[in-house]
Amino acid sequence: MDIRKNIIITCVSLFVCATLFANQKPYVTNLSRDKYHAANKNWSIGQDEKGIMYFGNSIGLLASDGMEWKLYQTPNASIVRAIAVESHQTIYSGGSEDLGRWDRDQSGELKYTSLKGLIKGDNPLDNQSFWRIWIDGNKVYFQSFSHIYVYDHQTITPIDGPSAFLLLLKVRSEYWVQEMYGALYQLNNGILGKIPGSEFLNGTTTRVILPYDTDRYLIGTSTGEIYIYDQKNFIPWNLSLSRQLRGQELNCAIYSAKRNTYYLGTQLSGVYEVDTHGNILNHFSTTNILQNNTVLSLYEDNQNNIWAALDRGLAYIRYTDGLSYYRSTDGGFGGIYDATIWHDNLLIGTNQGIYYTQYNKLNELDVFSSLKLIEGTQGQVWLFEK
């Protein structure tokens, strides 16, 4: 039978019914500086109750309503490395030797006010950069490598503790921080308490602390070791995943409750999505879809889609219920017009002929790398009919 007699087609990228597959493949959009008109590097992400997205950028605070972009700058156009969004009216930010707040005026524009004058001492922020900001009721925590400051809307005071910190991380309603290359501490009522048994992390950089189950935690280091902490013991989570992450510099991570999966951002290999057992579901990198492999921050928006702040640009990882998306990075298959499942194989009709791969390859993000041309089908293929 000449298979081309029953074939016709019209599309550019491939999407398929996600319910057929073990894990859903999202649609990934890369945003470059040409799109948002600011610096390449983005450091942090937030969202307000109106759905406006905010990004800490190397030359200011970026805001987008999904249609337009707006860049807000401090008086000296300095870096905005960390942000925390209180509301549409107020956003907190920190950068190099400065921390402050943005408030909307009557015209709806954000105006910046530096808060460093509230800190006692001569040049108290010399050589300090702020990496994390968290809003806790009527208090705001600003964290640099040397201090954690508490802002109560009138004063700013430092919290007593170790002489150097790594990253202040929020887990559920708790705040955790590692002493630089040392043990872990938990912040309670303004007091830092050491986590017993965490001294084994001495010499590491702990950049990830996430919720696990209802009362356990995942603790991750930059070298890829991830442990389950049950409030008594630190137990290796998934050794295969740790081997995969080794040498890739685990840098940040978030937990998505809706998908019940974790997103792990690295400095050298993009983003991994893993299940609650540590099995890799998706790997987004420059080899398949991302424009840059250095992930500086991850954020889940109010539509349960994932944003990645990158060393060059931004990435938006969007899920559509019932659909998985696949994209060819090299365009070697031409235009894709139709697809179907037949005898445990995926058949793809293109303007070059029919390609096929095994059905189970649909669990891989880069499904195109496994496609093979069916000899004798060369030419335009518009439609599959049974």
XYZ file of C-alpha atoms in Angstrom:
386
model
C 0.000 0.000 0.000
C 1.280 3.500 -0.828
C 1.013 5.174 2.567
C 1.016 8.619 0.929
C -2.436 8.026 -0.579
C -4.014 8.383 2.863
C -2.011 11.371 3.993
C -2.397 15.190 4.061
C -1.005 18.056 6.542
C -0.438 21.873 8.089
C 1.414 22.987 11.292
C 4.769 24.227 12.582
C 5.235 22.746 16.028
C 3.902 19.520 17.435
C 1.411 19.260 20.268
C -0.295 16.107 21.463
C -2.866 15.026 24.023
C -0.967 14.995 27.322
C -3.238 12.439 28.948
C -1.562 9.793 26.815
C 1.805 10.279 28.476
C 3.455 9.778 31.845
C 4.463 13.442 32.235
C 3.293 16.612 30.571
C 5.561 18.713 28.353
C 5.045 22.476 28.697
C 5.396 25.224 26.132
C 8.552 27.258 26.834
C 8.876 30.897 25.759
C 12.264 32.622 25.865
C 12.309 36.383 26.435
C 15.432 38.347 25.525
C 16.424 41.907 26.386
C 15.094 42.986 22.991
C 11.647 42.081 24.283
C 11.748 43.652 27.751
C 14.293 46.465 27.066
C 16.597 46.149 30.062
C 19.832 44.350 30.937
C 20.472 40.717 30.045
C 20.750 39.450 33.605
C 17.657 38.907 35.772
C 18.030 37.990 39.422
C 14.653 37.564 41.103
C 10.918 37.285 40.398
C 7.627 38.235 42.080
C 3.941 38.833 41.315
C 1.225 41.025 42.802
C -2.482 40.368 43.380
C -3.363 41.917 40.011
C -1.157 39.428 38.177
C 1.607 41.921 37.350
C 5.004 40.208 37.176
C 8.146 41.856 38.575
C 11.783 41.021 37.926
C 14.934 42.181 39.660
C 17.208 43.222 36.779
C 20.810 44.422 36.653
C 19.667 47.990 35.872
C 16.366 48.232 37.736
C 12.966 46.775 38.514
C 11.078 45.289 35.552
C 7.279 45.026 35.492
C 5.006 43.354 32.954
C 1.254 42.904 32.627
C 1.706 40.269 29.923
C 1.438 42.808 27.121
C 3.782 45.661 27.949
C 7.052 46.004 29.853
C 8.092 48.857 32.123
C 11.543 49.473 33.623
C 11.738 51.365 36.917
C 15.156 52.581 38.037
C 16.688 53.852 41.237
C 18.248 57.341 41.075
C 21.630 55.854 40.124
C 20.159 53.057 37.941
C 21.720 50.453 40.226
C 21.206 46.706 40.250
C 18.018 45.239 41.741
C 19.106 41.785 42.852
C 16.386 40.777 45.332
C 12.684 41.678 45.413
C 9.645 40.916 47.554
C 6.158 41.948 46.454
C 3.846 43.057 49.244
C 1.048 44.270 46.952
C 0.350 46.187 43.772
C 1.157 49.298 45.786
C 4.438 48.285 47.452
C 7.499 46.266 46.423
C 10.737 45.893 48.386
C 14.129 45.559 46.725
C 17.792 45.228 47.532
C 20.923 45.580 45.476
C 24.507 46.654 45.936
C 25.001 48.714 49.115
C 21.342 49.718 49.134
C 17.899 48.474 50.149
C 14.544 50.165 49.782
C 10.901 50.156 48.777
C 8.834 51.109 45.734
C 5.434 52.735 46.268
C 2.884 53.783 43.636
C 2.062 57.443 43.349
C -1.277 58.898 42.240
C -0.371 58.392 38.589
C 0.243 54.687 39.141
C 4.025 54.907 38.713
C 6.384 53.191 41.155
C 8.700 55.534 43.049
C 11.781 54.370 44.929
C 12.728 55.251 48.504
C 16.046 54.089 49.936
C 15.880 52.747 53.493
C 19.595 52.537 54.211
C 19.418 55.763 56.215
C 17.526 53.813 58.887
C 20.575 51.635 59.579
C 22.846 52.969 62.315
C 26.524 53.628 61.746
C 28.784 55.259 59.197
C 28.453 53.639 55.761
C 26.806 50.556 57.287
C 26.194 48.885 53.920
C 29.731 49.114 52.565
C 30.472 46.097 50.344
C 27.091 44.519 51.115
C 24.802 43.095 48.450
C 21.297 41.851 49.192
C 20.317 38.383 47.988
C 16.960 37.583 49.581
C 14.007 39.587 50.899
C 10.991 38.100 52.690
C 7.801 39.707 54.018
C 6.645 38.231 57.328
C 3.503 39.978 58.548
C 4.475 43.540 59.406
C 8.199 42.748 59.204
C 10.501 42.563 56.197
C 13.771 40.611 56.226
C 16.639 41.854 54.060
C 19.545 39.381 53.819
C 23.098 40.084 52.708
C 26.092 37.796 53.115
C 27.020 39.555 56.363
C 23.693 40.512 57.964
C 19.981 39.809 58.205
C 18.139 43.099 58.759
C 14.569 43.455 60.063
C 12.476 46.374 58.823
C 9.346 47.146 60.876
C 8.281 50.191 58.794
C 9.952 52.523 61.269
C 13.370 51.102 62.071
C 15.885 48.625 60.669
C 17.830 46.420 63.061
C 20.270 43.553 62.451
C 19.666 40.079 63.839
C 22.404 38.683 66.067
C 24.034 35.539 64.691
C 27.013 34.204 62.753
C 29.341 36.679 61.052
C 28.417 35.505 57.541
C 25.351 33.992 55.895
C 24.625 32.274 52.589
C 20.922 32.523 51.630
C 17.855 33.171 53.769
C 15.277 30.649 52.500
C 11.570 30.338 53.288
C 9.988 26.910 53.792
C 6.259 26.935 54.500
C 6.131 29.725 57.119
C 9.669 29.118 58.407
C 12.949 30.860 57.621
C 16.212 28.956 57.280
C 19.757 30.122 56.596
C 23.176 28.511 56.422
C 26.136 30.025 58.174
C 28.616 30.599 55.366
C 30.140 27.150 54.732
C 28.695 26.015 58.060
C 25.664 24.651 59.871
C 21.998 25.468 59.280
C 19.984 27.868 61.425
C 16.268 28.514 61.775
C 14.930 31.999 62.484
C 12.247 32.146 65.181
C 10.978 35.389 66.722
C 14.104 37.224 65.672
C 16.473 34.616 67.088
C 18.638 32.241 65.057
C 18.782 28.695 66.420
C 21.218 26.078 65.122
C 19.756 22.904 63.590
C 21.253 19.933 65.477
C 23.258 17.583 63.266
C 23.605 20.057 60.404
C 27.318 20.517 61.076
C 27.982 17.801 58.484
C 27.259 20.527 55.903
C 30.420 22.382 56.931
C 32.371 23.280 53.821
C 29.299 23.188 51.556
C 26.999 25.863 50.181
C 23.358 25.006 50.893
C 21.266 26.841 48.314
C 18.047 24.805 48.408
C 15.636 24.067 51.273
C 12.161 22.884 50.257
C 9.080 21.320 51.869
C 8.799 17.536 51.635
C 5.602 15.789 52.720
C 3.875 17.639 55.539
C 6.711 18.007 58.029
C 9.956 17.025 56.312
C 12.420 18.987 54.214
C 14.698 18.653 51.207
C 18.146 20.146 51.750
C 20.281 20.695 48.619
C 23.892 21.797 48.183
C 25.538 23.433 45.180
C 27.355 20.179 44.368
C 24.055 18.348 43.866
C 23.712 16.396 47.105
C 20.070 16.474 48.250
C 18.955 15.148 51.634
C 15.620 14.464 53.301
C 15.609 16.004 56.763
C 13.018 14.471 59.116
C 13.852 16.835 61.997
C 16.293 14.232 63.339
C 18.374 12.810 60.507
C 19.671 13.869 57.087
C 19.108 11.022 54.604
C 20.297 11.070 50.950
C 17.230 11.468 48.716
C 17.997 10.148 45.227
C 21.588 9.178 44.469
C 20.960 8.952 40.723
C 19.672 12.545 40.674
C 22.656 13.728 42.729
C 25.016 12.113 40.237
C 23.192 13.906 37.410
C 23.482 17.258 39.216
C 27.145 16.827 40.126
C 29.232 19.521 38.477
C 26.174 21.509 37.347
C 25.994 23.898 40.341
C 22.544 23.563 41.887
C 21.569 27.184 42.462
C 17.853 27.495 43.316
C 14.652 25.451 43.472
C 10.910 25.652 44.057
C 8.092 23.218 44.814
C 4.892 23.263 42.734
C 1.987 22.016 44.860
C -0.390 21.780 41.896
C 1.941 19.533 39.910
C 3.480 17.967 43.033
C 6.908 18.321 41.441
C 10.138 20.175 42.139
C 12.022 22.513 39.800
C 15.777 22.627 40.266
C 17.699 25.508 38.699
C 21.399 25.083 37.945
C 24.137 27.444 36.864
C 25.449 25.194 34.095
C 22.587 23.033 32.830
C 19.236 24.815 32.989
C 16.176 23.524 34.854
C 15.239 20.008 35.958
C 11.681 19.054 36.865
C 11.628 16.037 39.193
C 8.887 14.085 40.948
C 8.630 13.524 44.699
C 10.994 10.555 44.440
C 13.651 12.588 42.652
C 13.042 11.043 39.232
C 13.687 13.456 36.348
C 10.519 14.301 34.395
C 11.824 17.157 32.260
C 15.162 18.820 31.637
C 15.043 22.276 30.046
C 18.405 23.484 28.742
C 20.103 25.060 25.742
C 20.293 21.625 24.128
C 16.511 21.636 23.659
C 14.654 24.831 24.504
C 16.254 27.380 26.889
C 18.220 30.355 25.588
C 20.631 30.195 28.543
C 21.695 27.538 31.078
C 22.406 29.784 34.085
C 19.297 29.932 36.274
C 19.418 32.607 38.968
C 15.855 32.314 40.277
C 12.637 30.304 39.822
C 9.051 31.352 40.560
C 5.567 29.825 40.223
C 2.947 32.400 39.229
C -0.738 32.472 40.175
C -1.578 30.420 37.062
C 0.837 27.681 38.220
C 3.248 28.360 35.393
C 6.991 28.618 36.027
C 9.288 31.590 35.405
C 13.073 31.350 35.277
C 15.351 34.372 35.728
C 18.437 33.726 33.634
C 21.922 35.112 33.196
C 20.671 36.130 29.752
C 16.952 36.809 29.627
C 13.872 35.126 31.041
C 12.047 31.880 30.361
C 8.324 31.218 30.793
C 7.341 27.563 31.204
C 3.610 27.327 30.501
C 1.355 24.320 31.003
C -1.946 23.747 29.190
C -4.244 21.106 30.632
C -4.475 18.097 28.347
C -1.641 19.119 26.015
C 2.072 18.447 25.689
C 4.299 20.528 23.414
C 7.409 19.459 21.515
C 9.704 21.684 19.485
C 12.546 20.886 17.121
C 15.615 23.041 17.779
C 17.303 22.523 14.419
C 14.310 22.617 12.064
C 15.671 19.629 10.159
C 12.244 18.033 9.857
C 10.628 20.926 8.022
C 7.035 21.974 8.686
C 4.957 19.583 10.817
C 1.393 19.155 9.574
C -0.106 16.156 11.365
C 0.662 13.398 13.881
C -0.933 10.168 15.054
C -0.262 7.102 17.201
C -0.120 3.859 15.231
C 1.002 0.434 16.522
C 2.842 1.928 19.525
C 4.639 4.422 17.302
C 4.274 8.166 16.850
C 3.952 9.089 13.178
C 4.649 12.699 12.188
C 3.713 14.065 8.788
C 5.944 16.853 7.490
C 6.670 18.639 4.228
C 9.615 16.260 3.841
C 7.828 12.951 4.489
C 6.753 10.756 7.409
C 8.939 10.399 10.493
C 8.364 7.908 13.291
C 9.566 7.072 16.793
C 8.485 4.730 19.571
C 5.467 5.819 21.588
C 7.404 5.826 24.884
C 9.819 8.425 23.482
C 7.045 10.974 24.062
C 8.177 11.088 27.686
C 11.338 12.811 26.463
C 11.307 16.562 25.893
C 13.549 16.276 22.836
C 11.445 13.667 21.055
C 12.698 14.904 17.680
C 16.185 13.500 18.249
C 14.789 9.961 18.035
C 12.746 10.451 14.842
C 13.540 8.411 11.737
C 12.283 8.919 8.195
C 10.127 6.175 6.656
C 11.667 5.450 3.293
C 9.284 5.858 0.379
C 7.269 8.647 2.034
C 9.427 11.583 0.939
C 7.353 14.598 -0.043
C 4.466 16.633 1.342
C 2.343 14.821 3.957
C -0.803 16.703 4.908
C -3.143 14.388 6.828
C -3.298 10.951 8.438
C -6.545 9.032 8.037
C -7.476 5.655 9.491
